[in-house]
Coordinates of C-alpha atoms in Angstrom, one line a residue:
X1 CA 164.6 135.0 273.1
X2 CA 163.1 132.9 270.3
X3 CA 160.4 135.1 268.2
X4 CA 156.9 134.3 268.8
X5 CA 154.2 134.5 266.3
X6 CA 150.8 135.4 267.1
X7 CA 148.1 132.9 266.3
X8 CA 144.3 131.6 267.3
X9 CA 143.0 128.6 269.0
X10 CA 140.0 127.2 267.0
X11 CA 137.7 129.0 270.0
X12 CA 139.2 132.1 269.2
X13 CA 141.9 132.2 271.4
X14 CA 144.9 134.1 271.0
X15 CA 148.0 132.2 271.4
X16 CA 151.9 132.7 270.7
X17 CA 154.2 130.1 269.9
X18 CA 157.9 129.8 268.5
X19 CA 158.9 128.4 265.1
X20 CA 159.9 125.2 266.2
X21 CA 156.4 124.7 268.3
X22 CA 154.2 125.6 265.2
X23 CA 156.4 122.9 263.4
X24 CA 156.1 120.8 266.3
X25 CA 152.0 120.9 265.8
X26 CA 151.6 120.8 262.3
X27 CA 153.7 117.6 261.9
X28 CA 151.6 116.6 264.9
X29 CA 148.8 116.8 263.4
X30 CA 149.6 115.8 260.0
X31 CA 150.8 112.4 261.4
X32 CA 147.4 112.0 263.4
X33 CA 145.4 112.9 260.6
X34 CA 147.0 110.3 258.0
X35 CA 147.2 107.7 260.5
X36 CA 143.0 108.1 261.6
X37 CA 142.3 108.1 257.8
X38 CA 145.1 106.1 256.3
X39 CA 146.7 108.5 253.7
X40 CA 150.1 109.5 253.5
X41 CA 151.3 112.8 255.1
X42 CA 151.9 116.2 254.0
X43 CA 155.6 116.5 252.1
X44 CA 158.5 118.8 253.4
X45 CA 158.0 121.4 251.0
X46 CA 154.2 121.1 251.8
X47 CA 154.4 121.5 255.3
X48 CA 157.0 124.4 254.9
X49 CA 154.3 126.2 252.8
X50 CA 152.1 125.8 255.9
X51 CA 154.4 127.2 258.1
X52 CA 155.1 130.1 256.5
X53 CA 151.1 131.1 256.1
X54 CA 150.6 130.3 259.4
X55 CA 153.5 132.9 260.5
X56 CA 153.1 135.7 258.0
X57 CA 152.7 138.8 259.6
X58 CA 149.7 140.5 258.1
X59 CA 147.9 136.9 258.3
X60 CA 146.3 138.2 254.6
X61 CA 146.7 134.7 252.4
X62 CA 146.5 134.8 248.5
X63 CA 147.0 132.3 245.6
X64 CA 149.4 132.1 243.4
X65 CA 149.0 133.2 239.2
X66 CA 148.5 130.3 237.9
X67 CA 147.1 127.9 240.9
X68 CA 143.8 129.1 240.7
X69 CA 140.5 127.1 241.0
X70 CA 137.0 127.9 240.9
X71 CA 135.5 129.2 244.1
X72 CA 131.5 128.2 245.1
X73 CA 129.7 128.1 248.4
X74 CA 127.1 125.8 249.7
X75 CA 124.1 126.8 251.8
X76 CA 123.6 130.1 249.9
X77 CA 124.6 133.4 252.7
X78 CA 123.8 131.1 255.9
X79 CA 127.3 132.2 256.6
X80 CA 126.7 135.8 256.0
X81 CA 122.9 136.3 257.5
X82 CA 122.7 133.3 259.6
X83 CA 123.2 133.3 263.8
X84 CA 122.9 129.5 264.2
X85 CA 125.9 128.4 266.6
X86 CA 127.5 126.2 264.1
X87 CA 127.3 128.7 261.3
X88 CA 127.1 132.4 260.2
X89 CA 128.1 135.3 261.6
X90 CA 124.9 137.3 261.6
X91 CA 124.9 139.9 259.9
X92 CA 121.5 141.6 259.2
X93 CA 121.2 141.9 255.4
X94 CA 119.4 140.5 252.3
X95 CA 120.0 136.9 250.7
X96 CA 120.1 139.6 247.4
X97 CA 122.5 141.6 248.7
X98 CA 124.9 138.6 250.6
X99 CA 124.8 136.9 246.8
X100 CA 126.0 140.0 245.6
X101 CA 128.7 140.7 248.6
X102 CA 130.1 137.1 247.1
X103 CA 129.9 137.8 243.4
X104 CA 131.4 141.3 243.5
X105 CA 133.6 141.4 246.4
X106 CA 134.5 137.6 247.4
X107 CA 135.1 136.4 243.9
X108 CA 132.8 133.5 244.0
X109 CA 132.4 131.8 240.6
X110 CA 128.6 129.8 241.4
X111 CA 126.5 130.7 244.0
X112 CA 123.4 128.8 245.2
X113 CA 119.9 130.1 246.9
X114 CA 118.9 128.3 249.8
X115 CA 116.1 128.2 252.3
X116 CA 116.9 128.8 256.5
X117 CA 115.6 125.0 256.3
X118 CA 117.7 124.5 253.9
X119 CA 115.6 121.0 252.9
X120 CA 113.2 120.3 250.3
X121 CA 110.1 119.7 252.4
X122 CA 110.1 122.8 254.0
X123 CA 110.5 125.3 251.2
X124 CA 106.8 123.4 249.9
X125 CA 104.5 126.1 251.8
X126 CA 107.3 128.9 250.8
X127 CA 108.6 128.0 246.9
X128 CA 106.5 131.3 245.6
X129 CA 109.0 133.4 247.8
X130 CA 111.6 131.4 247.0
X131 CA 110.7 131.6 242.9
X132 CA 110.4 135.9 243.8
X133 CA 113.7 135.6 245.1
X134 CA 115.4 133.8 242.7
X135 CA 114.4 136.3 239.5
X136 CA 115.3 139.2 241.9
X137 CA 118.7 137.4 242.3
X138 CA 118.8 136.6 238.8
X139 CA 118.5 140.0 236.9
X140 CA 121.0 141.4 239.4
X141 CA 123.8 139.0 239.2
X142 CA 126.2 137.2 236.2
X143 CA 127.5 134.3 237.8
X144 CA 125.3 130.8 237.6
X145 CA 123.5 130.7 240.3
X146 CA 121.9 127.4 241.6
X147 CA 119.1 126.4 244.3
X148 CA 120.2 124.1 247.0
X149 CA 118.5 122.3 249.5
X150 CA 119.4 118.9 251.1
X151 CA 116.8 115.9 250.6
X152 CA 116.8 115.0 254.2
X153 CA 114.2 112.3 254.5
X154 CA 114.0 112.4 258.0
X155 CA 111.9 115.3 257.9
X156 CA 109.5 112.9 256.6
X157 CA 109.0 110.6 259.6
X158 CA 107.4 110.8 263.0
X159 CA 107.2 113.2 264.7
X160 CA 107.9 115.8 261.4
X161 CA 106.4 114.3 258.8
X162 CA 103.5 112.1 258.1
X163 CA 105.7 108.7 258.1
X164 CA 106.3 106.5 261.4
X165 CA 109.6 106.6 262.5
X166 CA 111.6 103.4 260.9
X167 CA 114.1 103.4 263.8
X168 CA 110.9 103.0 266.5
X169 CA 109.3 100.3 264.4
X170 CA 112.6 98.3 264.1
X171 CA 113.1 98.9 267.7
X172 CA 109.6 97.3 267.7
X173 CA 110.8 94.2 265.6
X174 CA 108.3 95.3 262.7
X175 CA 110.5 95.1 259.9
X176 CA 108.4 95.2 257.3
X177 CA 106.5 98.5 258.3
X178 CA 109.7 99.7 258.9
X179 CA 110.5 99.3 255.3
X180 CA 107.4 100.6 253.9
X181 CA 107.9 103.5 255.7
X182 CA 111.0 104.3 254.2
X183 CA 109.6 103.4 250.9
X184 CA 106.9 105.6 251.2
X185 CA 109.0 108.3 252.1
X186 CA 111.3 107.9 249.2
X187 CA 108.0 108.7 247.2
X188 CA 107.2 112.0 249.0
X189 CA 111.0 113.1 248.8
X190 CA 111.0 112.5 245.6
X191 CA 107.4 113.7 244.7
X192 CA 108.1 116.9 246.6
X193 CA 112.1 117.6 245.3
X194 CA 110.8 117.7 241.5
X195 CA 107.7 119.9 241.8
X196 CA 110.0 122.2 243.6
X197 CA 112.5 122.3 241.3
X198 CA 110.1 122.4 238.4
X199 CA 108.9 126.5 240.2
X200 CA 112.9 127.1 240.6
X201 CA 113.5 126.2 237.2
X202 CA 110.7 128.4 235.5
X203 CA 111.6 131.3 238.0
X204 CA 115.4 130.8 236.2
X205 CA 117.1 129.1 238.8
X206 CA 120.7 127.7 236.8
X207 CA 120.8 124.4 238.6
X208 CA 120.6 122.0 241.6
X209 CA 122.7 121.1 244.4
X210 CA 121.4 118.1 246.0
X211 CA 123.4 118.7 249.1
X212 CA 123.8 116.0 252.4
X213 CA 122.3 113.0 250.0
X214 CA 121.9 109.5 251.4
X215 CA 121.9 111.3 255.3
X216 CA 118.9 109.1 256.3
X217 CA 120.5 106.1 254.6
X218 CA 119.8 104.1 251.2
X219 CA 116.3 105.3 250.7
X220 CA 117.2 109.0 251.0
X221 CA 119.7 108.0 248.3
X222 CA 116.6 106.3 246.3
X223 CA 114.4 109.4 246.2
X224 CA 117.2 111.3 245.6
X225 CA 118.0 109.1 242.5
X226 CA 114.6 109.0 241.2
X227 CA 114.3 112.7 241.4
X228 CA 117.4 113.1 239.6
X229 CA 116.0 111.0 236.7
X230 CA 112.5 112.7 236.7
X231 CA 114.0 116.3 236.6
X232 CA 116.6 115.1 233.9
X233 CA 113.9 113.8 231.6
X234 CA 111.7 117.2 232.0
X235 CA 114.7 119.6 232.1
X236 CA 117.5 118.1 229.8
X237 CA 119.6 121.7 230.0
X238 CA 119.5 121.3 234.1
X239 CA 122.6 121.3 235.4
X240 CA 122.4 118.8 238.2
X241 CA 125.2 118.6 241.0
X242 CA 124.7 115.5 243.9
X243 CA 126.9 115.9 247.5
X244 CA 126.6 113.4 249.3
X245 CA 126.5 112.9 253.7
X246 CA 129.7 110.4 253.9
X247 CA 131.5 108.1 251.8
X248 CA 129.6 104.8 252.6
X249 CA 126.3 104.5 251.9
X250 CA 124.0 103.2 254.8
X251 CA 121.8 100.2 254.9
X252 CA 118.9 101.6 256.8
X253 CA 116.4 99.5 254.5
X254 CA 119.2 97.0 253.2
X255 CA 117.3 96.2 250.2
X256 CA 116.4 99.2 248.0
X257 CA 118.4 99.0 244.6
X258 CA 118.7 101.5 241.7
X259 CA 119.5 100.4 237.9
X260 CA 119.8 96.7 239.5
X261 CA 122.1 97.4 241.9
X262 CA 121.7 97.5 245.5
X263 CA 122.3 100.7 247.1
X264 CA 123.4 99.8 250.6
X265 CA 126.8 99.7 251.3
X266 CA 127.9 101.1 248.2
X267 CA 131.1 103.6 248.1
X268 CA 131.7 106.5 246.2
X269 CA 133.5 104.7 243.6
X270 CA 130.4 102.7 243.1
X271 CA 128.0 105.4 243.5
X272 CA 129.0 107.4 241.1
X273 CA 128.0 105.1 237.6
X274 CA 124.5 105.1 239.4
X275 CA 124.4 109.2 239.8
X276 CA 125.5 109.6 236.0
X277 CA 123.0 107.2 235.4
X278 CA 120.3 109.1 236.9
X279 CA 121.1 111.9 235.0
X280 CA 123.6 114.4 237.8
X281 CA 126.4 116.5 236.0
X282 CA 128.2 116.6 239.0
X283 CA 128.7 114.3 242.0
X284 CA 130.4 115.3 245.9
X285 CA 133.2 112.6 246.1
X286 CA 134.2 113.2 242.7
X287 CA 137.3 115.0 243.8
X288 CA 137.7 112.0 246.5
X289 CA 137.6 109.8 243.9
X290 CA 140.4 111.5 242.5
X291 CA 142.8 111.6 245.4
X292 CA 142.5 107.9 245.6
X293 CA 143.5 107.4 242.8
X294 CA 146.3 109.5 243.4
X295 CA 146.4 107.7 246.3
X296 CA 146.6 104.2 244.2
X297 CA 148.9 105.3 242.5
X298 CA 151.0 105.9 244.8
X299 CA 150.8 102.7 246.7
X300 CA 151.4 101.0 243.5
X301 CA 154.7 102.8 243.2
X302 CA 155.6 102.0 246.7
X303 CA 155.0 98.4 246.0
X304 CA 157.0 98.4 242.7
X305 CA 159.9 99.9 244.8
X306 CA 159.8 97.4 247.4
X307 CA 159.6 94.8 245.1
X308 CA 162.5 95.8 242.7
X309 CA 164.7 96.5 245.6
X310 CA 163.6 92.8 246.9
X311 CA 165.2 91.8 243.4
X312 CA 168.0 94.1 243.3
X313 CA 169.0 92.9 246.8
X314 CA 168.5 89.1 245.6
X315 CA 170.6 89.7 242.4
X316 CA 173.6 90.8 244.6
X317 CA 173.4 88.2 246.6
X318 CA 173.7 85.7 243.6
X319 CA 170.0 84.1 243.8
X320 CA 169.0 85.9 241.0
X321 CA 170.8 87.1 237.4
X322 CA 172.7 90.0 238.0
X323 CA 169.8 91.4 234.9
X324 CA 167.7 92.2 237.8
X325 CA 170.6 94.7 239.5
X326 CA 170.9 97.0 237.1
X327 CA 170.5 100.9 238.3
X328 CA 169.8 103.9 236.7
X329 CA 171.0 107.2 237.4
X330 CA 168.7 107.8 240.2
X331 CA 169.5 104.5 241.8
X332 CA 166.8 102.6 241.1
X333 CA 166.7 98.9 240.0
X334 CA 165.7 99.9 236.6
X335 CA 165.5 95.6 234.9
X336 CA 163.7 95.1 238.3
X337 CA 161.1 97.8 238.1
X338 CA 160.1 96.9 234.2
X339 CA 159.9 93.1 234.4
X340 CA 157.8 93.8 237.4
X341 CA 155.4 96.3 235.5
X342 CA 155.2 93.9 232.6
X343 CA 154.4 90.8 234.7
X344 CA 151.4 93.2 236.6
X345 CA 150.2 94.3 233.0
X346 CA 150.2 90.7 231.6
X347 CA 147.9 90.1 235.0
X348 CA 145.3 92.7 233.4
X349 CA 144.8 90.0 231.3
X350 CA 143.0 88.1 234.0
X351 CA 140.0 90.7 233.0
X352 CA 138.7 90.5 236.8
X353 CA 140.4 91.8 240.2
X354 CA 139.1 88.5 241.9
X355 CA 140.8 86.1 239.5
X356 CA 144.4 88.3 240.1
X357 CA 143.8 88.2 243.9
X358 CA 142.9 84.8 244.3
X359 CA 146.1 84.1 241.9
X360 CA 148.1 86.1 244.2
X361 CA 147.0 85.0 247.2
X362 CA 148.9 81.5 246.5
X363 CA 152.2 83.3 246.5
X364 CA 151.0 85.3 249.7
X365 CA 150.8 82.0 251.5
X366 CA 153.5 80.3 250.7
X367 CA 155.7 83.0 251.3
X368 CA 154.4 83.5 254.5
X369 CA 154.9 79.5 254.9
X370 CA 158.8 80.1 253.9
X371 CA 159.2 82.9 255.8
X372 CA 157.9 81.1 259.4
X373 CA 160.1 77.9 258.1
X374 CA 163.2 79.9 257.5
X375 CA 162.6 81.6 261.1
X376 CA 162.7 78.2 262.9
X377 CA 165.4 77.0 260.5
X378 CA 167.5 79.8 261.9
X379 CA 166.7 79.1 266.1
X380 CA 167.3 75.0 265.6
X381 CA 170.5 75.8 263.4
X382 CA 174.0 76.5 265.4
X383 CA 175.3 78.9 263.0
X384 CA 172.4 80.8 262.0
X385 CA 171.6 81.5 265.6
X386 CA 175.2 83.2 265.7
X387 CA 174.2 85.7 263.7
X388 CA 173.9 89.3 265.4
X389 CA 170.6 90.8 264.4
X390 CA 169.1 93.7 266.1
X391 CA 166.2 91.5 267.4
X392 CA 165.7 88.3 268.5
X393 CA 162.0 86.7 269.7
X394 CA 161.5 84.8 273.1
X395 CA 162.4 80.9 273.4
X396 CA 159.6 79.0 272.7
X397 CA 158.5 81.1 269.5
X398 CA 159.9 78.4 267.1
X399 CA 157.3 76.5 267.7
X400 CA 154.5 79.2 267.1
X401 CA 156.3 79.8 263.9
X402 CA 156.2 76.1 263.3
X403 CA 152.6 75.7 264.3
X404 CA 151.6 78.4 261.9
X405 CA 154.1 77.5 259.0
X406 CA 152.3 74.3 258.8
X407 CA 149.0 76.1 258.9
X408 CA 150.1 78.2 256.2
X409 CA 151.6 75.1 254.1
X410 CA 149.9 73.0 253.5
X411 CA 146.7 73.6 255.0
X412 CA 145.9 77.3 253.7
X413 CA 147.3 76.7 250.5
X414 CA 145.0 73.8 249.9
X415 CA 142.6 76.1 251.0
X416 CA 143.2 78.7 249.1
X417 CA 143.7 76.6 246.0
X418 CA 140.2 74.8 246.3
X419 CA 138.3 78.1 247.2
X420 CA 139.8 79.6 244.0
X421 CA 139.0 76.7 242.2
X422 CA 135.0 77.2 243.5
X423 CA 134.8 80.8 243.0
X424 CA 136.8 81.8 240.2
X425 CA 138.0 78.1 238.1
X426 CA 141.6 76.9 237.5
X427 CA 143.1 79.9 236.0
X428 CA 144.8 81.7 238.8
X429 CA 145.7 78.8 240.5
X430 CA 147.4 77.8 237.6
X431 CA 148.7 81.2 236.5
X432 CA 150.2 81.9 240.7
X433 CA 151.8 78.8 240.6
X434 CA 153.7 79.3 237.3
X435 CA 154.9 82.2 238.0
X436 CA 155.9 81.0 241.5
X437 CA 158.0 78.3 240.1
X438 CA 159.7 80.8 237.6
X439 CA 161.9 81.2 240.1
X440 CA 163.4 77.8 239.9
X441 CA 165.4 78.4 236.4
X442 CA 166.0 81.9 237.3
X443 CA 168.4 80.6 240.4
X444 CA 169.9 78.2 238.4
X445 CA 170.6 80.4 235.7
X446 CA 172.0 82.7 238.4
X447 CA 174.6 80.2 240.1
X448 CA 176.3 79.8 236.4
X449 CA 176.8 83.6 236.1
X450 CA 180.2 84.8 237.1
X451 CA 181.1 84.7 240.9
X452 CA 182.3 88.2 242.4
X453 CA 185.7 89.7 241.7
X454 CA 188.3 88.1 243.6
X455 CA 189.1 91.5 244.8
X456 CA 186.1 92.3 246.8
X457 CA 186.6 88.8 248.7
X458 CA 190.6 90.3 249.6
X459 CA 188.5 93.0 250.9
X460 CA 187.3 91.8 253.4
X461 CA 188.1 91.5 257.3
X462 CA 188.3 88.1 259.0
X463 CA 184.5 88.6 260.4
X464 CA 183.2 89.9 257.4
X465 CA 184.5 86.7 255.8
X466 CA 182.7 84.5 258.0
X467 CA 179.8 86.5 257.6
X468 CA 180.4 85.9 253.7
X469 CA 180.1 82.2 254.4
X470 CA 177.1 82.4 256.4
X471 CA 175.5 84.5 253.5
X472 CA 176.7 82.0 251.0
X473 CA 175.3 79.5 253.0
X474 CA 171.7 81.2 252.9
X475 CA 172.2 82.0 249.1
X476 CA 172.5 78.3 248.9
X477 CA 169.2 77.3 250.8
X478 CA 166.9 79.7 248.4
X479 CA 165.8 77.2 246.0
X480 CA 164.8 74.0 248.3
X481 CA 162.6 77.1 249.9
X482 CA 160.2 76.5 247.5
X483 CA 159.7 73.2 249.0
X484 CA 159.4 74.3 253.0
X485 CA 159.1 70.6 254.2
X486 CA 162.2 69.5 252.4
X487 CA 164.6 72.4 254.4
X488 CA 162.8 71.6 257.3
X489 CA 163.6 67.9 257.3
X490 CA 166.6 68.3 255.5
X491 CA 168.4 70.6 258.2
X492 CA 166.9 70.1 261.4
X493 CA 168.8 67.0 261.3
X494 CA 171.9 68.7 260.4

């Protein structure tokens, strides 16, 4: 009987499942997870790491010399002292003695004091209990220890705070009020952060944590911003961190902007210049700025491999210089991969994204054009529609291609040319169709090189020799594909 390994349901539950299940619902849900948020999954090695914790015996999990990272917690001992539902465990005992528990005996590095509320506005009528706390906190602990709270400017409208409710008066078609609402909430939020701050600060509070920013939209993110700046420019030694609610910011007032730059809509790549600017040490998607990077770069090498092995497989077939089907070692198309980084490095040179979009987007449509007129080149052509190939589209779909190769070229191109043209000037078109035509000498050049060995030809079976010849023949049809119409008209009356 296959050994069973005893694990919990995220309820509580206590389940038992083989090896080969627990495998089965990891991968499971790494593939779910990376195809909701678009990521790439969790390695081999990765997800045998996981495994293994998830079947040790004793269930006690460490980290190994050498891997470790500082260790904070948000919402001060909420999860210690708190009995909320969604958090804590309740047990009855002092925010002094639960920052203590995590100093001494959980191996926290920061800690941060926060309020039940755990929002600015209500800590107002409390912050002198709040200030006795923190110096009692203070002279008994080492590590920094911070006072967090979230903005939350919806404790500022109807029926909490003194503000009407923007979502009622937009409901209500009063879109102004609506917006001076929010605006004069910002004020209070920010009003209100900064003179608590100023108590915690004098009581020896370490820091901030802004925590949850932008929840109630753009303005939340405005008084937030505005308090940042105020309490940089009175307390230059404050270290200031800024979390924010999700990765988009929210237009609930649309036109609220910061340093000149409107705050809806923004991401976190985008938010950050504007936190820094404000004055925050620290901002929340920091670290997800950092995994897509990662993440960039890994789709960048992805692309370069496709690409090179686009090249590699064109330079054995004789359409471009055998230069291009060089490997290394490994068994990569080592010419391929560094003519293609040197032609994306020479695009840098562009100085703008837009300019090296809009000057690849005329190679994306004409090769999208080729590609639909090579499809119904091979139904109308006897020998082409020969060919095995594991799939083969419906009758009638030649004519879809054709429809939509002629809406690709020349319709979108002239499109795409006159919008670039509008929006960016001449240069990309310019630059995307030089490097398009590159192509032209680089198959010539390729038809002089030296054919393949005799041998390899004596090689080969009767089938794989007329294969051969249909190959050839396709080799031979690469260059008038840079003019779509021309095989069109040229073999469709073959």
């Amino acid at each position: 009987m296959a050994t069973e390994y005893a694990l919990r349901m995220g309820d509580g539950k206590r389940v038992f499942l083989t090896k080969e299940k627990i495998m089965e619902e990891i991968e499971a849900g790494i593939a779910n997870a990376a195809d909701l948020d678009e990521i790439l999954p969790l390695s081999a090695d990765k997800i045998d790491k996981l495994a293994e914790i998830l079947m040790m015996p004793g269930k006690a999990v460490s980290v190994e010399q050498g891997m470790e990272i500082p260790v904070t917690h948000d919402i001060g001992t909420i999860r210690l002292d708190g009995d909320q539902g969604n958090s804590g465990v309740g047990i009855p005992s002092s925010r002094l003695v639960g920052y203590m528990m995590h100093e001494r005996a959980f191996g926290a590095d920061t800690m941060e004091l926060g309020h039940i509320d755990y929002s600015f506005k209500p800590v107002k009528p409390v912050v002198s209990n709040e200030c006795q706390a923190m110096e009692v906190c203070q002279q008994n602990m080492i590590i920094p220890l911070f006072y967090g709270a979230m903005p939350n400017m919806g404790l500022y409208y109807t029926p909490d705070g003194p503000f009407e409710n923007p979502g009622d008066l937009m409901k209500a078609f009063k879109i102004q009020e609506a917006w001076d609402s929010m605006e004069h909430a910002a004020e209070h939020l920010t009003r209100d952060t900064v003179w608590v701050m100023q108590k915690l600060f004098a009581s020896g509070a370490d820091g901030i944590n802004f925590d949850t920013t932008a929840a109630a939209g753009d303005a939340d993110m405005y008084g937030t911003l505005h308090a940042i700046e105020a309490l940089r420019k009175e307390f230059p030694d404050m270290y200031i961190e800024a979390g924010m609610a999700g990765e988009m910011m929210l237009g609930m007032h649309g036109g609220l902007q910061y340093d000149g730059v409107t705050l809806a809509g923004l991401w976190p790549h985008q938010q950050a210049p504007l936190i820094a600017k404000a004055g925050a040490n620290v901002f929340g998607p920091s670290l997800a700025i950092l995994m897509l990077i990662a993440a960039m770069v890994l789709i960048i090498q992805t692309a370069f491999l496709g690409a090179s092995r686009a090249m590699y497989s064109m330079s054995e077939e004789g359409n471009l210089p055998k230069f291009f089907g060089k490997m290394n070692i490994y068994g990569t198309p080592v010419n391929a991969m560094i003519v293609i980084a040197l032609f994306n490095i020479g695009f840098i040179f562009l100085k703008t994204p837009s300019v090296i979009l809009a000057a690849s987007a005329i190679g994306y449509v004409c090769a999208i054009g080729i590609s639909l007129f090579a499809y119904v080149k091979a139904k109308l052509d006897s020998d082409f529609s020969k060919l095995e190939r594991p799939f083969k589209a419906p009758k009638g779909w030649q004519y879809v291609a054709l429809l939509f190769g002629i809406f690709n070229l020349p319709l979108c191109l002239i499109g795409v040319v006159y919008l670039n043209s509008l929006e960016v000037g001449w240069t990309s078109t310019i630059v995307g169709f030089v490097v398009f035509s590159l192509y032209i000498p680089l198959w010539y050049y390729s038809q002089n090189e030296n054919k393949v060995p005799a041998e390899r030809e004596k090689a080969t079976s009767s089938e794989s020799t007329f294969q051969g010849q249909q190959r050839e023949e396709v080799k031979n049809y690469t260059l008038p594909l840079f003019s779509p119409y021309y095989i069109f008209l040229k073999y469709s009356n073959d």
